[in-house]
Coordinates of C-alpha atoms in Angstrom, one line a residue:
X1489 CA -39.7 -19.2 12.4
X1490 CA -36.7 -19.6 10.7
X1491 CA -33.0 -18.8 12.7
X1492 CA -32.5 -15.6 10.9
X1493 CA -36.1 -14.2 11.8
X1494 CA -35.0 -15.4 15.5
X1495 CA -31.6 -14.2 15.7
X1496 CA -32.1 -10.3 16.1
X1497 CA -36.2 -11.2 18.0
X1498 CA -34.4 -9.2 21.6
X1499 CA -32.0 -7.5 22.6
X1500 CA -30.1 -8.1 25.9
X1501 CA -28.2 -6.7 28.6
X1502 CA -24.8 -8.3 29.0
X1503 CA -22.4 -7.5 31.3
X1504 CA -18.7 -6.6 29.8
X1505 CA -16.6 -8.5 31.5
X1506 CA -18.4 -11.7 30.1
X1507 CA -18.1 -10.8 26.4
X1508 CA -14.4 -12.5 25.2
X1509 CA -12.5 -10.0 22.9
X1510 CA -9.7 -12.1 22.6
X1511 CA -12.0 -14.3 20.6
X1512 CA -11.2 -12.4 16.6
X1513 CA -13.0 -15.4 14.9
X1514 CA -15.3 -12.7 13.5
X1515 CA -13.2 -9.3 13.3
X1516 CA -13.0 -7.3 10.3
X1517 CA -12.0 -4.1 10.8
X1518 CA -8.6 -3.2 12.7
X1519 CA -8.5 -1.7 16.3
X1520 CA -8.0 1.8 16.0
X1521 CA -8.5 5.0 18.2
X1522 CA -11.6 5.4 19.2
X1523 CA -12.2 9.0 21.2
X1524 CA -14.7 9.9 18.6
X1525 CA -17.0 6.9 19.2
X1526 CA -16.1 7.6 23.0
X1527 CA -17.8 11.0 22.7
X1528 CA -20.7 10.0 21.0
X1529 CA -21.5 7.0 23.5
X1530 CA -21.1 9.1 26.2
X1531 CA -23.4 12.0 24.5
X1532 CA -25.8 10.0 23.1
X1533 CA -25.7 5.9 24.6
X1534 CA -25.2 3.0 22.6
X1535 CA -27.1 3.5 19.3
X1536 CA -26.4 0.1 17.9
X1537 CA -26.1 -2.4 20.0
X1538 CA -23.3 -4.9 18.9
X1539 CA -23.4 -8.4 17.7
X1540 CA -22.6 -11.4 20.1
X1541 CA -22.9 -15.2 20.2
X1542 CA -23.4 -17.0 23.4
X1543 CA -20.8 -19.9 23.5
X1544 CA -19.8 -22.4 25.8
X1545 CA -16.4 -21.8 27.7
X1546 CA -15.1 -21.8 31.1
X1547 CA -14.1 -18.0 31.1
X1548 CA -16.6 -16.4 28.9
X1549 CA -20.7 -16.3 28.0
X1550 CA -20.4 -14.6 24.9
X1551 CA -18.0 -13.8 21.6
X1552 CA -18.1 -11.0 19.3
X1553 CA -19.5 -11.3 15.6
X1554 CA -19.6 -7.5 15.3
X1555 CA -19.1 -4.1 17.0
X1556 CA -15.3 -4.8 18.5
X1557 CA -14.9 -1.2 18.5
X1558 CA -18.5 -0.3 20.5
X1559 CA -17.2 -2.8 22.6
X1560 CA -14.0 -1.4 23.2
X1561 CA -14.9 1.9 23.8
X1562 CA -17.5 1.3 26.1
X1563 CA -14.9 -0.7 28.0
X1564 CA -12.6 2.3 28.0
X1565 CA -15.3 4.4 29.4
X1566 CA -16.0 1.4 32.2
X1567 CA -19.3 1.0 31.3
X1568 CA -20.1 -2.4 32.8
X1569 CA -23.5 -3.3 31.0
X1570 CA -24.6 -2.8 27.3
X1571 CA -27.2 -4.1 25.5
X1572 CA -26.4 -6.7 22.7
X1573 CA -28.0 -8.5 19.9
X1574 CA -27.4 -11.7 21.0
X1575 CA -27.9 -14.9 18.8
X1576 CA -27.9 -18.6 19.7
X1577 CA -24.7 -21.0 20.2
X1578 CA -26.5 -23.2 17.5
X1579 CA -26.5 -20.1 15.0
X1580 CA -23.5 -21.5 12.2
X1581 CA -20.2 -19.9 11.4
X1582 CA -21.2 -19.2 7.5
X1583 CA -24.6 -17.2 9.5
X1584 CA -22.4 -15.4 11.8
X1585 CA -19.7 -14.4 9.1
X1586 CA -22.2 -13.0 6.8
X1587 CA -23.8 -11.0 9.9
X1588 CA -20.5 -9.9 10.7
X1589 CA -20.2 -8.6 7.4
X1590 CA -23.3 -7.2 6.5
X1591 CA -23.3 -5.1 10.1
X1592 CA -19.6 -3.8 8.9
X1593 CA -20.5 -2.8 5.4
X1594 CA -24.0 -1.3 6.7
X1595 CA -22.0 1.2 8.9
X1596 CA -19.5 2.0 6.5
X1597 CA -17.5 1.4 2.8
X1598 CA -15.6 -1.4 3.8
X1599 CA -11.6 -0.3 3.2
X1600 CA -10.0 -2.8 0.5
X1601 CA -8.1 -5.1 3.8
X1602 CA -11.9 -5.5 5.2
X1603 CA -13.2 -6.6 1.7
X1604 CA -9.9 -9.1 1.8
X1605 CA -10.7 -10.2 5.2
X1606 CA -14.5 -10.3 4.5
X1607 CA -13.7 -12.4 1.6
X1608 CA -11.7 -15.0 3.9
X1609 CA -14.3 -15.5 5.6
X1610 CA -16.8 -16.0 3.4
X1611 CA -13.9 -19.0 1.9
X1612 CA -13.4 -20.2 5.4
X1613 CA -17.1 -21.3 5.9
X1614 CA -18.6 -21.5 2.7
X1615 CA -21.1 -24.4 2.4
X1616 CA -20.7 -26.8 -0.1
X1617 CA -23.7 -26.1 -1.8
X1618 CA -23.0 -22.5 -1.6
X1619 CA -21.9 -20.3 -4.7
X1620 CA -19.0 -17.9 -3.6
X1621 CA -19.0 -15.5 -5.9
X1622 CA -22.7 -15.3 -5.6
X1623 CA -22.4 -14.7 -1.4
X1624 CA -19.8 -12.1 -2.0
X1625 CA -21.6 -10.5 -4.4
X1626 CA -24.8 -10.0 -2.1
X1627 CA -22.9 -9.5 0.8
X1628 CA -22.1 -6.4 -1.4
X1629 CA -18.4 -7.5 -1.8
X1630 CA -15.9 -7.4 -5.1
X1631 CA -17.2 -10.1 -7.1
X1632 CA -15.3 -11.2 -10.2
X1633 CA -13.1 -13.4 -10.6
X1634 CA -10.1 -10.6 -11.2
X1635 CA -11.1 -8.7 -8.4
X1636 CA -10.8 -11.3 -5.6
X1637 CA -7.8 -13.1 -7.3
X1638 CA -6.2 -9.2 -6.8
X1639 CA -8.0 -8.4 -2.9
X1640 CA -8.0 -11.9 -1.6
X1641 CA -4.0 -12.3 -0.6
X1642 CA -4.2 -9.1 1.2
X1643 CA -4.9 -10.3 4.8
X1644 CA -2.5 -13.0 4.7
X1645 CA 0.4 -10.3 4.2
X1646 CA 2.7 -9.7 6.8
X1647 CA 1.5 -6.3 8.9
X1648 CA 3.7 -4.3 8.0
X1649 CA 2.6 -4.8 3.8
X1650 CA -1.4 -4.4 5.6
X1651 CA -0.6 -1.3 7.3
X1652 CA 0.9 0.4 3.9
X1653 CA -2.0 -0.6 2.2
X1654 CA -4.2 1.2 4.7
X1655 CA -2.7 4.1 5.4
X1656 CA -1.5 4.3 1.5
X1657 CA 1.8 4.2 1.3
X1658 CA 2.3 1.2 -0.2
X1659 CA 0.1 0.5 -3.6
X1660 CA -1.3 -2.5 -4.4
X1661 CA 0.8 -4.0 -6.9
X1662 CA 3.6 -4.0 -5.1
X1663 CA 2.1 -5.4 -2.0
X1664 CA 1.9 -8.2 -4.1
X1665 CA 5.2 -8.3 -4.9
X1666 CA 6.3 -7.3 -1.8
X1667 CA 4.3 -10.4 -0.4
X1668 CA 6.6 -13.5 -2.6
X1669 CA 9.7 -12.1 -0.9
X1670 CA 11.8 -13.1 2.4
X1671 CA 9.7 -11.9 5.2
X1672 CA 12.7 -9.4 6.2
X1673 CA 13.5 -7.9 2.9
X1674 CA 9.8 -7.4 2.5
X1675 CA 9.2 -5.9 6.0
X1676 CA 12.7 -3.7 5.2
X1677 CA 10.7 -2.2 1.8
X1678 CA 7.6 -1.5 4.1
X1679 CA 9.8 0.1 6.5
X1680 CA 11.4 2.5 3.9
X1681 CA 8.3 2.9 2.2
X1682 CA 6.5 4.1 5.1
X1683 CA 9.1 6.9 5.3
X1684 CA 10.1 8.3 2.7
X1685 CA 6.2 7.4 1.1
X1686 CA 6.9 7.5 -2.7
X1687 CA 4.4 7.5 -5.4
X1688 CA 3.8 4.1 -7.8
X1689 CA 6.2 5.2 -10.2
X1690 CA 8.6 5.5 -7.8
X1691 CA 7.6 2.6 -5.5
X1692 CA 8.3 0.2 -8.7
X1693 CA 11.8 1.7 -9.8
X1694 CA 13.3 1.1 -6.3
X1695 CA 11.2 -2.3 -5.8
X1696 CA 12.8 -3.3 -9.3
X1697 CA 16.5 -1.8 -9.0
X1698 CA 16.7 -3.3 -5.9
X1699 CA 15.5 -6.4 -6.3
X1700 CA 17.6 -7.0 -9.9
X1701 CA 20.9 -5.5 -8.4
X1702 CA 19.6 -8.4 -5.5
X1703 CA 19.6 -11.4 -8.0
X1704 CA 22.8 -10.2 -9.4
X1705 CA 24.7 -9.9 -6.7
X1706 CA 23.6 -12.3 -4.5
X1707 CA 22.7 -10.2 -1.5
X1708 CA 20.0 -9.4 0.2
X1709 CA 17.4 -6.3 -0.7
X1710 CA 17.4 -5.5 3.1
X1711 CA 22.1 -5.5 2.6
X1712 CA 21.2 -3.2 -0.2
X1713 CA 18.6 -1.0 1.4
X1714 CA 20.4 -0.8 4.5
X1715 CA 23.8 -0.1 2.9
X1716 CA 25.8 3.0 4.4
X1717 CA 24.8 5.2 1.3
X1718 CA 21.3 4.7 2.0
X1719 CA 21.3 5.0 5.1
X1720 CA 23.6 8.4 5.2
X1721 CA 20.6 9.8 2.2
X1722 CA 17.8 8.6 4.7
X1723 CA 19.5 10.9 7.8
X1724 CA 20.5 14.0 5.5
X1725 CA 18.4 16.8 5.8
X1726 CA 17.4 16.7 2.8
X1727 CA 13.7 16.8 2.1
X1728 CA 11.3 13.8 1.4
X1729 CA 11.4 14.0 -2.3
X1730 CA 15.4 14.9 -2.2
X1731 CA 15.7 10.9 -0.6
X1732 CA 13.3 9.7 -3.0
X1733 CA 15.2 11.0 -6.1
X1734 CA 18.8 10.2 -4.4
X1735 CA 17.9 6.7 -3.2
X1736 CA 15.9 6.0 -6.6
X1737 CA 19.3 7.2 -8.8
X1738 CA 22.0 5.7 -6.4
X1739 CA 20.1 2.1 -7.4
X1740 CA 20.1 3.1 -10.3
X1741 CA 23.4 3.4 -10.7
X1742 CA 24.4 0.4 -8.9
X1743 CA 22.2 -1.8 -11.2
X1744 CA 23.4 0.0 -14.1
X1745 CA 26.8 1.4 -13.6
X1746 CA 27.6 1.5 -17.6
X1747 CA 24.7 3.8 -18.3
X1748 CA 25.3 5.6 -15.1
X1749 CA 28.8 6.5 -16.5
X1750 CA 27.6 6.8 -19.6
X1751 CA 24.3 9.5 -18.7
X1752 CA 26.9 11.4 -16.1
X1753 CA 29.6 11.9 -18.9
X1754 CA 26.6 13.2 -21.6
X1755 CA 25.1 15.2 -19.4
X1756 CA 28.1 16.9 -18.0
X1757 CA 28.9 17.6 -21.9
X1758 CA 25.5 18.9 -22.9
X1759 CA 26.3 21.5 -19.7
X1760 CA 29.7 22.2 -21.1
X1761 CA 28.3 23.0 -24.9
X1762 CA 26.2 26.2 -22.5
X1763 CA 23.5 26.2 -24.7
X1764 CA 21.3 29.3 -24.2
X1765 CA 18.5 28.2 -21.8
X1766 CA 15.6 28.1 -24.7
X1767 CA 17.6 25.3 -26.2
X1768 CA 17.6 21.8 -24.6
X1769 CA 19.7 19.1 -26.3
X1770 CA 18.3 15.8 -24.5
X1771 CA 20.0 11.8 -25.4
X1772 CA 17.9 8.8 -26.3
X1773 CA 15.7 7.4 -23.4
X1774 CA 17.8 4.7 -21.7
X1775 CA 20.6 5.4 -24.7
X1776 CA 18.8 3.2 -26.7
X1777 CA 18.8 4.3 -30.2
X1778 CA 21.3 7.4 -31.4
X1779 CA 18.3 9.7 -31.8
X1780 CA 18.6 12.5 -29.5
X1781 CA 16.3 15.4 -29.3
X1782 CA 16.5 19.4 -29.5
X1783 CA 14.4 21.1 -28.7
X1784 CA 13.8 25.2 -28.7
X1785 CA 11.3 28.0 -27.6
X1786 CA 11.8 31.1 -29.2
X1787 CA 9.4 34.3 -29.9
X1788 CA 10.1 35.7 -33.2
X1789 CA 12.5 34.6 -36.5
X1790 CA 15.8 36.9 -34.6
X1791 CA 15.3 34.7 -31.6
X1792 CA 15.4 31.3 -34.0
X1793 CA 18.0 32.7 -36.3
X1794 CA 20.4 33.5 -33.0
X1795 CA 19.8 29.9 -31.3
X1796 CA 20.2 27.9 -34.4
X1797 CA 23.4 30.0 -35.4
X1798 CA 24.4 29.0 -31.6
X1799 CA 23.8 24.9 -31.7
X1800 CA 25.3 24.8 -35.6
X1801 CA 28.6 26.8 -34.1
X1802 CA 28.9 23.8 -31.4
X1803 CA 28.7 21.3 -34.0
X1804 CA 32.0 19.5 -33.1
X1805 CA 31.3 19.4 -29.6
X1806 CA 27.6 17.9 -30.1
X1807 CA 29.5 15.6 -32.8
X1808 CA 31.9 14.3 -29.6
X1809 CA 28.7 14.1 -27.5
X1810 CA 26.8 11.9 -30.1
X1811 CA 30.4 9.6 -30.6
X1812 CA 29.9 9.0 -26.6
X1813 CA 29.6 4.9 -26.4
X1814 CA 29.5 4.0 -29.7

């Protein structure tokens, strides 16, 4: 009989205290609260018994391959036996890692840092003669090459990059961006991310702005981000998306305070020309180019007539407007 026909042939009693859950060789999934599993163990028992290795060691009988969280929760609720798939010391690491995963991904979708961290492991104790991509692939992991070049990294990022990740306030390509710089200027992103939780868009203008007006200056992007001025937008009571758009234009304007000047000075002249409000007279994206664009909404010919009579009276104040940094 081979050793995975004899792995899973009973299924023991073991007593708590002997299983070592400091022992994370295995783990996949990150603690979290567990009252729900609570209720259901204590309504219903143990409905799948977790996965343990016996091992040798002075303290301990056993170490977890899978079910940290059964464990756990049975431990809260002082249960002192449980019963446990239990498979042999002699059982290899590349065995119990696939188990591990298998067990996770059977329960649940594993979450994009469980796929990273499943992947790891599979790397960690991949035989020789083994194909990874082909493991991963039945282990019912990500499988191209693009895909674990992109989830891979994830578990060696710091915790506070992991934790955006999975609760989603911090997208995936700029985790990895996040993840080449100093440890605190990435942590101080993560932090600010995690509060004010911008969308990607948003995420990339003040990753970017920050991190040119960084290089140019030669400071820090945590000195930047934890400058007065952000710091006073942060406590105002302003709402979320107030700090977002103040925060995302004060960088702005810090990394280009030309164009700054320069959209300020337009804009507060398109407002002085008082243009009726179904005519919007908008500058060239960025001020590159001297295209700008008018635009009008109207609901008969009078209505046209009156607004295009209106712009062609302003014409030497849109002419001063247009003559603005040339």
């Amino acid at each position: 009989m081979s050793d995975i026909s004899t792995a899973f042939a009973s299924i023991q009693k073991v007593a708590l205290k002997n299983i070592d859950l400091s022992d994370k060789k295995y783990q996949i999934s990150v603690p979290k609260a567990f009252s729900e599993l609570c209720k259901s163990i204590e309504m219903l028992g143990l409905m799948h018994p977790p996965l343990v290795q016996k091992i040798t060691s002075c303290n301990f009988s056993y170490r977890v391959v899978s079910g940290f969280q059964r464990i756990r929760a049975c431990q809260h609720l002082k249960i002192e036996c449980i019963p446990c798939h239990v498979i042999s010391a002699d059982i290899s690491a590349f065995d119990c890692a696939k188990r591990a995963i298998a067990d996770n991904n059977c329960q649940r979708p594993l979450n994009i840092l469980e796929q990273s961290r499943s992947l790891a492991l599979i790397k960690k104790y991949l035989p020789e003669s083994a194909s990874f991509q082909s493991v991963a692939k039945d282990l019912g992991l990500p499988a191209s090459q693009k895909a674990i070049n992109r989830i891979s990294p994830l578990c060696d990022m710091l915790a506070n990059i992991q934790e955006g990740i999975e609760n989603e306030y911090i997208s995936l390509p700029i985790a990895h961006s996040l993840s080449k710089l100093p440890s605190q200027d990435a942590k101080t992103f993560a932090n600010l991310f995690a509060q004010l939780r911008p969308g990607l868009n948003y995420q990339r203008e003040i990753f970017t702005y920050s991190y040119e007006i960084s290089k140019r200056d030669q400071i820090t992007v945590t000195e930047i981000l934890e400058s007065q001025a952000v710091q006073q937008i942060l406590s105002s009571d302003g709402d979320r998306k107030y700090k977002i758009n103040t925060i995302r234009n004060h960088l702005k304007c810090l990394r280009f305070p030309q164009y700054s000047n320069m959209e300020k000075k337009v804009h507060q002249q398109i407002n002085n020309l008082k243009l009726p409000f179904q005519t919007k007279l908008s500058p060239p994206a960025y001020f590159e180019g001297n295209t700008y664009l008018l635009q009008m909404t109207f609901k008969n010919a009078a209505e046209l007539q009156q607004s295009l009579a209106d712009v062609l009276s302003k014409t030497n104040a849109i002419e001063d407007i247009l003559n603005i940094g040339k």
